[in-house]
XYZ file of C-alpha atoms in Angstrom:
363
model
C -189.021 67.111 -55.536
C -188.922 70.891 -55.753
C -185.790 72.583 -57.123
C -184.921 76.266 -56.664
C -182.457 77.991 -58.990
C -180.436 80.715 -57.192
C -177.389 82.636 -58.439
C -175.515 85.895 -57.811
C -174.906 87.972 -60.942
C -174.685 84.812 -63.024
C -172.096 83.168 -60.740
C -172.264 80.739 -57.825
C -175.368 79.034 -59.133
C -176.934 76.709 -56.549
C -179.857 74.268 -56.828
C -181.230 73.329 -53.411
C -183.653 70.397 -53.437
C -186.744 70.143 -51.188
C -188.965 67.220 -50.335
C -192.557 67.157 -49.154
C -192.813 66.789 -45.376
C -196.297 68.056 -44.524
C -199.687 69.108 -45.740
C -202.112 71.533 -44.055
C -205.784 71.193 -44.837
C -207.815 74.298 -45.670
C -210.274 75.691 -43.098
C -213.397 73.561 -42.991
C -216.588 75.059 -44.374
C -219.860 74.027 -42.716
C -222.198 75.168 -45.496
C -220.646 73.195 -48.352
C -218.202 70.308 -48.724
C -214.578 71.073 -49.505
C -213.897 70.763 -53.210
C -210.651 69.989 -54.981
C -210.334 73.598 -56.055
C -210.384 74.702 -52.393
C -207.643 72.220 -51.581
C -205.490 73.501 -54.424
C -205.920 77.156 -53.460
C -206.339 77.267 -49.661
C -204.309 74.313 -48.418
C -200.555 74.442 -47.834
C -197.795 72.007 -48.753
C -194.588 72.175 -46.680
C -191.166 71.187 -48.041
C -187.834 70.778 -46.254
C -184.316 70.552 -47.734
C -183.351 67.074 -48.767
C -179.939 67.732 -47.222
C -178.998 70.501 -44.812
C -176.316 72.443 -46.634
C -174.829 75.953 -46.477
C -173.637 77.923 -49.493
C -171.209 80.837 -49.797
C -172.089 84.204 -51.374
C -170.333 87.550 -51.625
C -171.644 90.446 -49.581
C -170.707 94.108 -50.047
C -172.458 97.456 -50.205
C -172.396 97.673 -54.015
C -172.791 93.948 -54.736
C -176.094 92.564 -55.964
C -177.587 90.010 -53.566
C -178.429 86.491 -54.720
C -181.559 86.173 -56.837
C -184.156 83.410 -56.882
C -184.578 82.741 -60.601
C -186.787 79.704 -61.156
C -188.829 76.992 -59.493
C -188.817 73.592 -61.167
C -190.099 70.129 -60.269
C -188.287 66.802 -60.504
C -185.360 68.278 -62.443
C -187.470 69.488 -65.388
C -185.568 72.572 -66.579
C -187.965 73.297 -69.453
C -190.831 74.598 -67.284
C -190.991 77.307 -64.654
C -193.665 77.696 -61.931
C -193.113 81.304 -60.793
C -193.420 84.512 -62.827
C -191.367 86.876 -60.629
C -187.805 86.778 -59.411
C -186.805 87.646 -55.836
C -183.825 89.334 -54.171
C -182.418 87.289 -51.287
C -180.881 89.814 -48.895
C -177.638 89.102 -47.023
C -177.427 92.392 -45.138
C -177.441 91.028 -41.573
C -177.260 87.660 -39.883
C -180.544 85.977 -39.104
C -183.561 84.328 -40.695
C -185.199 85.793 -43.799
C -188.402 85.054 -45.676
C -189.576 85.949 -49.175
C -193.139 85.295 -50.295
C -195.164 85.879 -53.425
C -198.435 84.986 -55.123
C -199.218 83.675 -58.596
C -202.497 84.162 -60.426
C -203.737 81.068 -62.250
C -206.833 79.414 -63.680
C -206.344 75.926 -62.366
C -210.024 75.030 -62.588
C -211.120 75.328 -66.218
C -214.793 75.347 -65.239
C -214.491 78.545 -63.205
C -213.567 81.857 -64.753
C -212.330 83.220 -61.420
C -208.633 83.969 -61.101
C -207.086 82.358 -58.030
C -203.994 83.454 -56.102
C -201.508 80.730 -55.312
C -199.176 81.761 -52.486
C -195.636 80.555 -51.909
C -192.895 81.303 -49.343
C -189.182 80.566 -49.070
C -187.193 80.794 -45.792
C -183.418 80.861 -45.423
C -180.735 81.674 -42.861
C -177.767 84.073 -43.196
C -174.586 83.807 -41.132
C -170.906 84.756 -41.083
C -168.379 82.637 -42.889
C -165.433 81.509 -40.783
C -162.163 79.922 -41.825
C -160.839 76.634 -40.495
C -158.971 78.470 -37.726
C -162.180 80.165 -36.577
C -161.422 83.635 -37.939
C -164.139 85.639 -39.651
C -163.848 85.872 -43.446
C -164.717 89.441 -44.481
C -166.988 90.039 -47.461
C -168.625 86.601 -47.455
C -171.809 85.183 -45.957
C -173.251 81.711 -45.535
C -176.634 80.981 -47.092
C -178.645 78.069 -45.665
C -182.092 77.169 -47.114
C -184.597 76.344 -44.368
C -187.897 75.528 -46.038
C -190.350 76.139 -48.822
C -194.149 76.178 -48.650
C -196.807 76.897 -51.252
C -200.359 76.232 -52.277
C -200.734 72.816 -53.942
C -202.136 74.482 -57.051
C -198.800 76.204 -57.669
C -197.274 72.832 -58.551
C -200.157 71.768 -60.764
C -199.096 70.982 -64.370
C -201.723 73.407 -65.681
C -199.921 76.291 -63.984
C -196.420 75.709 -65.327
C -194.975 77.924 -68.075
C -192.636 76.983 -70.854
C -189.216 78.595 -70.537
C -188.801 80.680 -73.690
C -187.218 83.992 -74.555
C -190.443 85.911 -73.966
C -190.866 84.336 -70.519
C -187.299 85.310 -69.566
C -187.792 88.914 -70.768
C -191.032 89.307 -68.823
C -189.429 88.080 -65.614
C -186.511 90.502 -66.019
C -188.804 93.517 -66.589
C -191.233 92.861 -63.742
C -190.070 94.309 -60.362
C -188.422 91.698 -58.219
C -189.599 90.625 -54.798
C -187.465 91.357 -51.731
C -186.813 89.138 -48.752
C -187.609 90.426 -45.263
C -185.768 89.668 -42.050
C -187.749 87.672 -39.494
C -187.842 88.778 -35.870
C -187.488 86.127 -33.169
C -190.837 85.065 -31.724
C -191.923 86.468 -28.372
C -192.078 84.040 -25.425
C -195.483 82.631 -24.476
C -197.588 84.512 -21.939
C -197.092 81.760 -19.370
C -193.299 82.279 -19.440
C -193.198 86.070 -19.209
C -192.232 87.383 -15.749
C -194.732 89.590 -13.968
C -193.589 91.815 -11.092
C -195.937 93.570 -8.727
C -195.583 97.351 -8.345
C -192.890 98.264 -5.824
C -191.597 94.693 -5.528
C -188.166 94.035 -7.033
C -187.436 90.715 -5.302
C -190.344 88.394 -6.001
C -190.993 87.413 -9.603
C -194.072 85.481 -10.632
C -195.120 84.091 -13.980
C -198.591 84.584 -15.331
C -200.700 86.042 -18.124
C -200.733 89.496 -16.488
C -197.077 90.078 -17.365
C -196.107 92.870 -19.741
C -195.550 91.714 -23.352
C -191.911 92.846 -23.347
C -190.188 92.559 -19.946
C -187.435 95.057 -19.284
C -183.762 94.210 -18.986
C -183.810 94.781 -15.229
C -186.624 92.284 -14.755
C -184.718 89.718 -16.788
C -181.630 90.375 -14.673
C -183.532 89.918 -11.421
C -185.083 86.675 -12.634
C -181.728 84.889 -12.284
C -181.323 83.213 -8.910
C -177.742 84.469 -8.509
C -178.850 88.068 -8.900
C -181.533 87.843 -6.211
C -178.920 87.759 -3.439
C -177.127 90.796 -4.867
C -180.083 93.128 -5.254
C -179.619 96.348 -3.311
C -181.791 97.112 -0.309
C -184.978 99.088 -0.448
C -184.568 102.887 -0.320
C -186.384 103.084 3.048
C -184.112 100.513 4.692
C -180.977 102.178 3.316
C -182.106 105.588 4.601
C -182.861 104.105 8.043
C -179.388 102.540 8.257
C -177.778 105.815 7.187
C -179.630 107.797 9.861
C -178.588 105.296 12.564
C -174.939 105.523 11.509
C -175.104 109.329 11.502
C -176.579 109.416 15.008
C -173.820 107.111 16.254
C -171.097 109.286 14.702
C -172.675 112.464 16.120
C -172.754 111.042 19.647
C -169.061 110.060 19.442
C -168.165 113.519 18.106
C -169.997 115.287 20.938
C -168.260 113.128 23.553
C -164.807 113.822 22.120
C -165.557 117.560 21.876
C -166.586 117.770 25.531
C -163.468 115.865 26.644
C -161.261 118.119 24.515
C -162.762 121.256 26.070
C -162.080 119.997 29.607
C -158.477 119.155 28.705
C -157.973 122.555 27.093
C -159.298 124.373 30.176
C -156.966 122.491 32.528
C -153.947 123.183 30.318
C -154.616 126.896 30.148
C -155.130 127.185 33.924
C -151.809 125.405 34.531
C -149.897 127.543 32.006
C -151.075 130.952 33.087
C -151.274 130.475 36.847
C -147.682 131.759 37.299
C -148.103 134.915 35.217
C -147.602 138.248 37.030
C -150.672 139.968 38.335
C -149.625 143.248 36.667
C -150.332 141.765 33.240
C -153.454 142.987 31.574
C -156.149 140.370 31.160
C -156.450 141.313 27.512
C -152.934 139.967 26.797
C -153.825 136.435 27.839
C -155.842 134.435 25.288
C -159.073 133.097 26.725
C -159.801 130.218 24.356
C -156.658 128.990 22.622
C -154.945 130.518 19.615
C -158.159 131.226 17.761
C -159.734 133.765 20.188
C -157.763 136.625 21.722
C -159.365 139.268 23.910
C -159.120 142.822 22.522
C -156.596 145.263 23.991
C -157.503 148.402 25.807
C -156.914 150.391 22.631
C -159.740 148.566 20.896
C -157.613 146.645 18.345
C -157.455 142.879 18.181
C -154.834 140.499 16.827
C -155.604 138.670 13.575
C -156.564 135.055 14.109
C -155.556 132.121 11.949
C -157.050 129.347 14.027
C -160.478 128.891 15.501
C -161.942 126.528 18.048
C -160.918 125.433 21.500
C -157.355 124.147 21.032
C -155.208 123.192 24.024
C -151.903 125.111 24.173
C -148.664 123.237 24.622
C -146.707 124.321 27.709
C -143.504 124.817 25.682
C -145.080 127.213 23.153
C -145.593 130.901 24.064
C -148.574 132.837 22.775
C -147.955 135.550 20.198
C -148.801 138.362 22.632
C -146.450 137.001 25.305
C -143.590 136.640 22.787
C -144.127 140.208 21.548
C -144.031 141.496 25.138
C -140.819 139.635 25.959
C -139.011 140.914 22.874
C -140.134 144.526 23.289
C -138.315 147.278 25.243
C -139.292 147.333 28.942
C -139.353 151.159 28.978
C -141.953 151.291 26.197
C -144.271 148.677 27.597
C -144.159 150.088 31.132
C -142.939 146.887 32.709
C -140.584 147.374 35.674
C -139.018 145.398 38.429
C -138.403 141.696 38.250
C -140.792 141.212 35.344
C -138.796 143.520 33.070
C -135.504 141.966 34.176
C -136.837 138.492 33.512
C -138.019 139.546 30.056
C -134.636 141.126 29.232
C -132.781 137.994 30.304
C -135.002 135.838 28.135
C -134.504 138.124 25.137
C -130.732 138.133 25.606
C -130.515 134.362 25.825
C -132.221 133.842 22.458
C -129.650 132.737 19.882
C -130.184 131.681 16.269
C -129.826 128.012 15.427
C -126.810 126.865 13.456
C -125.846 123.439 12.089
C -123.252 121.405 14.027
C -119.685 121.443 12.753
C -118.993 117.727 12.533
C -116.314 117.978 9.852
C -114.391 120.981 11.230
C -110.860 120.124 12.319
C -109.581 121.591 15.568
C -106.414 123.656 15.683
C -104.632 121.015 17.807
C -105.236 118.191 15.388
C -104.108 120.423 12.514
C -100.820 121.258 14.259
C -100.195 117.606 15.068
C -100.545 116.623 11.447
């Protein structure tokens, strides 16, 4: 059994226990047989927690993260197997890994110094209360696994825990854990899209190593029915709709012009012949023919608008209200204009609540 001693500033000391679950042989060498020394240095022993358990640690900007202090075997607290301590970061949620190497002379017959590698993996998460709410300032720490060279656990490599050993470990710079990125999907599962094709998605080794977010969105079967049309098809539909609207507009405009012409011919057919043609508008309120003097009336409307038979043009109203002697109109036309001007009375509200003199006398 492998025991790791972890604490945070001397508090919350934990001792996770790992058991051996696997062994990886070193790479085979064709020129010479594999010796015991090669197994101790190049092979790898894998350990898993004896019990899956999460621990609680404080996390703040100014707080020191947990520190891996010692590595012991089978509960022997008098010997240590690593010479450097390691900071176990809790900065963000996710998987972390810290690894180191120890120099040792396991084989007494060889003067060469060998490097014995080791690695520790753990998981960081948020701590939540029983009601599901997030607990601020605290993180969960879950050991995942430990692996090392078999020579690291050899009795010849262990060191007696004394004062000098503790001082050396405190002076030497500590290792730092690194956050692990999630592995990329295999090449056979990465979507590959042909250029210019946003509907069909195939899977193959020719896919880009990191598919974009849009490609991942289109890979869902629900999204395939909601993908917008191609730009060419959308432009074709827009042009067809515009042609249809233009044809309807032209038809309505032609019908409106015919109606306007008939209305004007019916309105002005009874005008006296002595009127000047310049006084009669030729195309609705927006276009008035210039007078003989060369001036023209200001226009506020434009276009061919049909005149209502009950509305008089501005020029006709000005002629009717003017003095017949000044305009030169004589005969029945002037008399008719004077009668019309005299009959014009301002509008006044009805007197619904006014009492008559008779009713007042009766009361």
